[in-house]
Coordinates of C-alpha atoms and ligand atoms in Angstrom, one line a residue:
X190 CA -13.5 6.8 -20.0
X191 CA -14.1 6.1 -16.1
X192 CA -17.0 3.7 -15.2
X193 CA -18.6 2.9 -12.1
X194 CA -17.0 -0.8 -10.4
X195 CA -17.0 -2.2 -7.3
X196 CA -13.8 -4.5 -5.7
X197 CA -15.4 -7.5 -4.5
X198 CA -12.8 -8.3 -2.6
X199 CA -9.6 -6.4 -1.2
X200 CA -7.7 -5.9 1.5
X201 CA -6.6 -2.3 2.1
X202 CA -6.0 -2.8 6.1
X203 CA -2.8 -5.1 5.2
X204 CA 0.4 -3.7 6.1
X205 CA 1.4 -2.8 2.0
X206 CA -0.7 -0.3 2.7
X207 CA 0.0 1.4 6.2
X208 CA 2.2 4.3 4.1
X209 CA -1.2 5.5 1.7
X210 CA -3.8 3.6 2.8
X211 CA -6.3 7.1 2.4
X212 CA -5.0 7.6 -0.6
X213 CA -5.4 4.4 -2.0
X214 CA -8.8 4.7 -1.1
X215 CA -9.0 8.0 -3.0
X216 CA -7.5 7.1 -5.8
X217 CA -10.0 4.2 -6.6
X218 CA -13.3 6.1 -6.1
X219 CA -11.4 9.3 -8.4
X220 CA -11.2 6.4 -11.0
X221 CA -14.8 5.0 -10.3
X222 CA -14.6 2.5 -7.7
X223 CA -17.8 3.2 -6.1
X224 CA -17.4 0.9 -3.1
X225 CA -15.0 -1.9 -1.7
X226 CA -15.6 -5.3 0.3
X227 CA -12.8 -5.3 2.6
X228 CA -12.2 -9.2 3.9
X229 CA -10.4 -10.4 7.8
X230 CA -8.7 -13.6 7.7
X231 CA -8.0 -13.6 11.3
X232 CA -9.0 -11.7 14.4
X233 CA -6.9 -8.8 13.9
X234 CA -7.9 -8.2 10.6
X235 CA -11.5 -9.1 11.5
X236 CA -11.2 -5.8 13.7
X237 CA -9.2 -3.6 11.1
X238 CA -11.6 -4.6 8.2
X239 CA -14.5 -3.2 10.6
X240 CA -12.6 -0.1 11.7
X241 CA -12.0 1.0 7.9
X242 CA -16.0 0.1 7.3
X243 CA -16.7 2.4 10.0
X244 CA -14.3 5.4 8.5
X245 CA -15.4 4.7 4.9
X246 CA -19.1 4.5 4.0
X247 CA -18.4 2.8 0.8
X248 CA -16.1 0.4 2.5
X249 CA -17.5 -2.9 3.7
X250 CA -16.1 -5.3 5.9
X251 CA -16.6 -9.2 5.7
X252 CA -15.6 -11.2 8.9
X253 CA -13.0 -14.1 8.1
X254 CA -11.2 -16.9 9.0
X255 CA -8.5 -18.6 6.2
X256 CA -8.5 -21.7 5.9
X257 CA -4.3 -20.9 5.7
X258 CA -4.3 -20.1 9.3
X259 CA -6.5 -23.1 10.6
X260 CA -4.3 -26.3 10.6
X261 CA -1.8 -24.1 13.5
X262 CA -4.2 -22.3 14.7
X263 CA -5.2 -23.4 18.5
X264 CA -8.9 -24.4 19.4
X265 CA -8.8 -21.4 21.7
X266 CA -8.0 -19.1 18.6
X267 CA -10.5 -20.4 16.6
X268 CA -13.4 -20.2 18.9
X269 CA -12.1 -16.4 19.6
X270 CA -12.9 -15.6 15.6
X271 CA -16.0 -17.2 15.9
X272 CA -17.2 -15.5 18.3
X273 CA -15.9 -12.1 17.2
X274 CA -18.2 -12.8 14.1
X275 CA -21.4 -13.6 16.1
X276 CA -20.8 -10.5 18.2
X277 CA -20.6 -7.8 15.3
X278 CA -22.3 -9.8 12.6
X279 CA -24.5 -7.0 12.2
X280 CA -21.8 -4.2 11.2
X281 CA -20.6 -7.0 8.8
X282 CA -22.2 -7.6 5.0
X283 CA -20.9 -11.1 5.2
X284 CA -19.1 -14.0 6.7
X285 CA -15.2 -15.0 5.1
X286 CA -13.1 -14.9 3.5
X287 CA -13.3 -19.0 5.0
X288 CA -13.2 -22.1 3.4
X289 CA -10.5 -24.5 2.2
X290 CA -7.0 -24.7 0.8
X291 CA -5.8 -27.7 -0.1
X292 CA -2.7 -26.2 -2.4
X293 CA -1.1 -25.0 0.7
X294 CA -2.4 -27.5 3.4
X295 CA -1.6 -31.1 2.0
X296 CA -1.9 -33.4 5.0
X297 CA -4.7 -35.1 5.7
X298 CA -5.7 -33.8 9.4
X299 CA -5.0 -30.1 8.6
X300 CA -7.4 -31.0 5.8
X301 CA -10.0 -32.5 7.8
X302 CA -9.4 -29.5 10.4
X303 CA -10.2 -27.3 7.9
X304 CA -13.2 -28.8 6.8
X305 CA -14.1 -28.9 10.6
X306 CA -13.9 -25.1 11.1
X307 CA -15.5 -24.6 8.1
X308 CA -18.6 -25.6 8.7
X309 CA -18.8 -23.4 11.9
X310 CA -18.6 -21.1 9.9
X311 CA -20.8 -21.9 7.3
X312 CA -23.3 -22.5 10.0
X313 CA -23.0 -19.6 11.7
X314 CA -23.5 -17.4 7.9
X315 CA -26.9 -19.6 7.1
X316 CA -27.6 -19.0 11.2
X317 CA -27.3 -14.8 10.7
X318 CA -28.4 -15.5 6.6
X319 CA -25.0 -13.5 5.6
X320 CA -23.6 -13.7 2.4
X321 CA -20.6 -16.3 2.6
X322 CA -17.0 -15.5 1.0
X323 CA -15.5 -18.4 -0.1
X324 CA -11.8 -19.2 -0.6
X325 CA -11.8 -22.8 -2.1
X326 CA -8.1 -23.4 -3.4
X327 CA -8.0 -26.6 -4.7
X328 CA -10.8 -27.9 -2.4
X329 CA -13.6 -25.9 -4.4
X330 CA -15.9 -29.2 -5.0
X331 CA -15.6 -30.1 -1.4
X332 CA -16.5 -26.1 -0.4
X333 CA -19.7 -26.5 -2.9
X334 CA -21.0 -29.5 -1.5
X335 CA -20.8 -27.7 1.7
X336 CA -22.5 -24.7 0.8
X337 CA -25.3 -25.8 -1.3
X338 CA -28.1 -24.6 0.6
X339 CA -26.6 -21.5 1.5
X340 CA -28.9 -18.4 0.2
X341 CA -26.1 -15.7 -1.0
X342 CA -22.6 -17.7 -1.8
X343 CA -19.5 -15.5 -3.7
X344 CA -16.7 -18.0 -5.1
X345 CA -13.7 -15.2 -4.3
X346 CA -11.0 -15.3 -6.7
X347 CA -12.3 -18.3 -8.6
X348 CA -9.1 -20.9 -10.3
X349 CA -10.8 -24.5 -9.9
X350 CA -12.1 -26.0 -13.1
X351 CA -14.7 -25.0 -15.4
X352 CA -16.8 -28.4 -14.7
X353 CA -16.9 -27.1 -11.2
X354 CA -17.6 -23.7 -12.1
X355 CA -20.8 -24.7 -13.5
X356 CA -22.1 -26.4 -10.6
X357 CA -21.4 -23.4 -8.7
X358 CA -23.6 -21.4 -11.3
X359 CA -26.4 -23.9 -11.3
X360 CA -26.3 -23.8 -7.2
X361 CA -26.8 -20.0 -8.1
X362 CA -23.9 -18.9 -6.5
X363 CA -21.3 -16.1 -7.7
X364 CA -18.0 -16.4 -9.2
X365 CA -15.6 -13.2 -8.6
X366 CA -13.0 -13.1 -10.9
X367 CA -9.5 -11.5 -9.6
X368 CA -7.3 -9.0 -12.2
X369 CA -5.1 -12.4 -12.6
X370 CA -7.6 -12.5 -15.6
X371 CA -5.5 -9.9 -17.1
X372 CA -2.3 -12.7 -17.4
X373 CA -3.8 -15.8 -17.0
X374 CA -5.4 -18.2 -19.5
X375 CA -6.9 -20.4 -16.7
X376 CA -8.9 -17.2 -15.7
X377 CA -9.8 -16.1 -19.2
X378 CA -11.2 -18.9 -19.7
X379 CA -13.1 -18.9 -16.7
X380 CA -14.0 -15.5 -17.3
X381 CA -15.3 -16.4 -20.9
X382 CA -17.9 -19.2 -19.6
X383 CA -18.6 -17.5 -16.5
X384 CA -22.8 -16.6 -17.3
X385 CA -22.6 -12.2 -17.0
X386 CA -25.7 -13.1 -14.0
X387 CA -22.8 -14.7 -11.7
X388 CA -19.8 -12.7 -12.0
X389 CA -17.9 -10.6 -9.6
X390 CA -15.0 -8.8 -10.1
X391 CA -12.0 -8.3 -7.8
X392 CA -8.5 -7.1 -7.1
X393 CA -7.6 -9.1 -3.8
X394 CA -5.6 -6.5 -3.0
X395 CA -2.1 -6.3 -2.1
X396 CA -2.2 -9.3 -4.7
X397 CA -2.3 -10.7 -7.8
X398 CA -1.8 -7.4 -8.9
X399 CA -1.8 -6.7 -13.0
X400 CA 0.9 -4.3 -13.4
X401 CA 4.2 -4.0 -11.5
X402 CA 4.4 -4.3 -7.6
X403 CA 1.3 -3.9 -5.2
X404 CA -2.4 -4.4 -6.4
X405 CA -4.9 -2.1 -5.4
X406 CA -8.8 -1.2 -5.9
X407 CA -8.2 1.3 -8.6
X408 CA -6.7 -2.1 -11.0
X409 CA -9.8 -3.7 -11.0
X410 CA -10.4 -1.5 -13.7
X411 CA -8.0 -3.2 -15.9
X412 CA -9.9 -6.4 -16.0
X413 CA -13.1 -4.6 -17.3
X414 CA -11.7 -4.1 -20.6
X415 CA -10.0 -7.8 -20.6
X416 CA -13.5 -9.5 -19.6
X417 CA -15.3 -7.2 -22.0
X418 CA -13.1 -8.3 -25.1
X419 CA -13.4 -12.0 -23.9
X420 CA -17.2 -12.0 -23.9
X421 CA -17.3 -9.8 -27.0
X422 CA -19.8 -7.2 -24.6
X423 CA -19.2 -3.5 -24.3
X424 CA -17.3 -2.3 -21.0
X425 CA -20.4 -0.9 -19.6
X426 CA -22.1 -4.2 -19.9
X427 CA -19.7 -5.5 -17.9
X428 CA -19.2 -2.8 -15.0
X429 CA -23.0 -2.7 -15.2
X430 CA -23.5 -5.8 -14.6
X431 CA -21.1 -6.7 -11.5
X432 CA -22.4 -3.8 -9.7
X433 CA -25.8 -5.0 -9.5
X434 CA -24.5 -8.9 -9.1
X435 CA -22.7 -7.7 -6.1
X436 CA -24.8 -5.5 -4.9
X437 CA -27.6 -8.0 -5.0
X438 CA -24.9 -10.6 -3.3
X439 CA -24.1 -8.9 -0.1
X440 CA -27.6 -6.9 0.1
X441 CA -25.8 -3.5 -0.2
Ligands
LIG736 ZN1 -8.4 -12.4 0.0

């Protein structure tokens, strides 16, 4: 049976995609995928994620800036993406994917860098009042602290702790949980004590995928059944349920 989803989270104007990138749209709204937040983490991708809202009515585009590229990245650069987000905030539904990543970055000035940039562009989401897409990796207490106030706030593809998880909950923030929850225990767990009110559900597309080779929107479908078992809830409470959670997150 097909259900109604929505990917919280992809990233269908990457390269693994420049052969079928049409059809892999297709093929997720044929299997229910109603519509798709495409993320930029960069400038280029800021524009591409726009260009694919524009073509796709059920596509929406979130305006990034990963962490992963900030400890290289010139001040030039950086000032660019910021204000390539200010100038078409308004054909955006929210600000990131931004944040922290302390797996990758593990030096103390690229840390504080990041943490820098960050709260740009955390300033320049509670500035516009846009939803903000988190990537914490490894730095997710630090990224909460930071976000607190914030009004709409989506942890995307949640793997910090469940202690932390819980704050983010009682901040009222959203959790979106990638299709790793498929294979990993870390993320079934999370999955299991993540409250049905804050969940989100991703693919992160072209990774993390569940099956062989590239992820895609369509896959999101295979944690539906995972989560549902977890929580002991039908599928359709599930599906339900992250519609309207991220549908109420980004205002859609
Ligand atoms: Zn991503």
């Amino acid at each position: 049976m097909n259900y109604e989803v929505i990917d919280s989270h992809c990233h269908l104007d990457f390269p693994k995609f420049n052969k079928d990138r049409h059809e892999t749209i297709e093929r997720a709204r044929k299997c229910g995928v109603v519509q798709m937040i495409n993320s930029g983490i960069d400038y280029k991708t800021n524009v591409d994620s726009l260009e694919l809202a524009k073509k796709y009515d059920f596509v929406h585009a979130t305006l990034g800036l990963s962490p992963q590229m900030v400890p290289d990245a010139s001040e030039e650069k950086i000032k660019q993406i910021l204000s390539q987000m200010e100038r078409n905030i308004e054909k955006a539904v929210g600000i990131g994917e931004a944040g922290l990543d302390f797996y990758y970055c593990t030096t103390d000035t690229g840390r504080k860098k990041q943490e820098a940039v960050f709260r740009q562009v955390i300033e320049i989401a509670d500035n516009y009042n846009k939803t903000l897409v988190i990537h914490g990796r490894n730095g997710e207490d630090l990224a909460l602290e930071m976000t607190k106030d914030l009004n709409r706030v989506v942890f995307h593809c949640y793997g910090g702790s469940l202690e932390t998880m819980k704050n983010i909950v009682d901040a009222g923030h959203y959790v979106s949980v990638p299709t790793l929850v498929c294979f990993s225990e870390h993320h079934k767990s999370i999955a299991q004590n993540l409250p049905l009110e804050n969940m989100l559900i991703e693919t992160d597309s072209p990774y993390l995928s569940p099956r062989k080779g590239r992820n895609e929107p369509s896959f999101v479908l295979d944690s539906v059944s995972v989560i549902a078992n977890l929580k002991e809830l039908e599928e359709t409470d599930i599906t339900r349920a992250t519609i309207q959670n991220t549908r109420r997150a980004f205002e859609l």
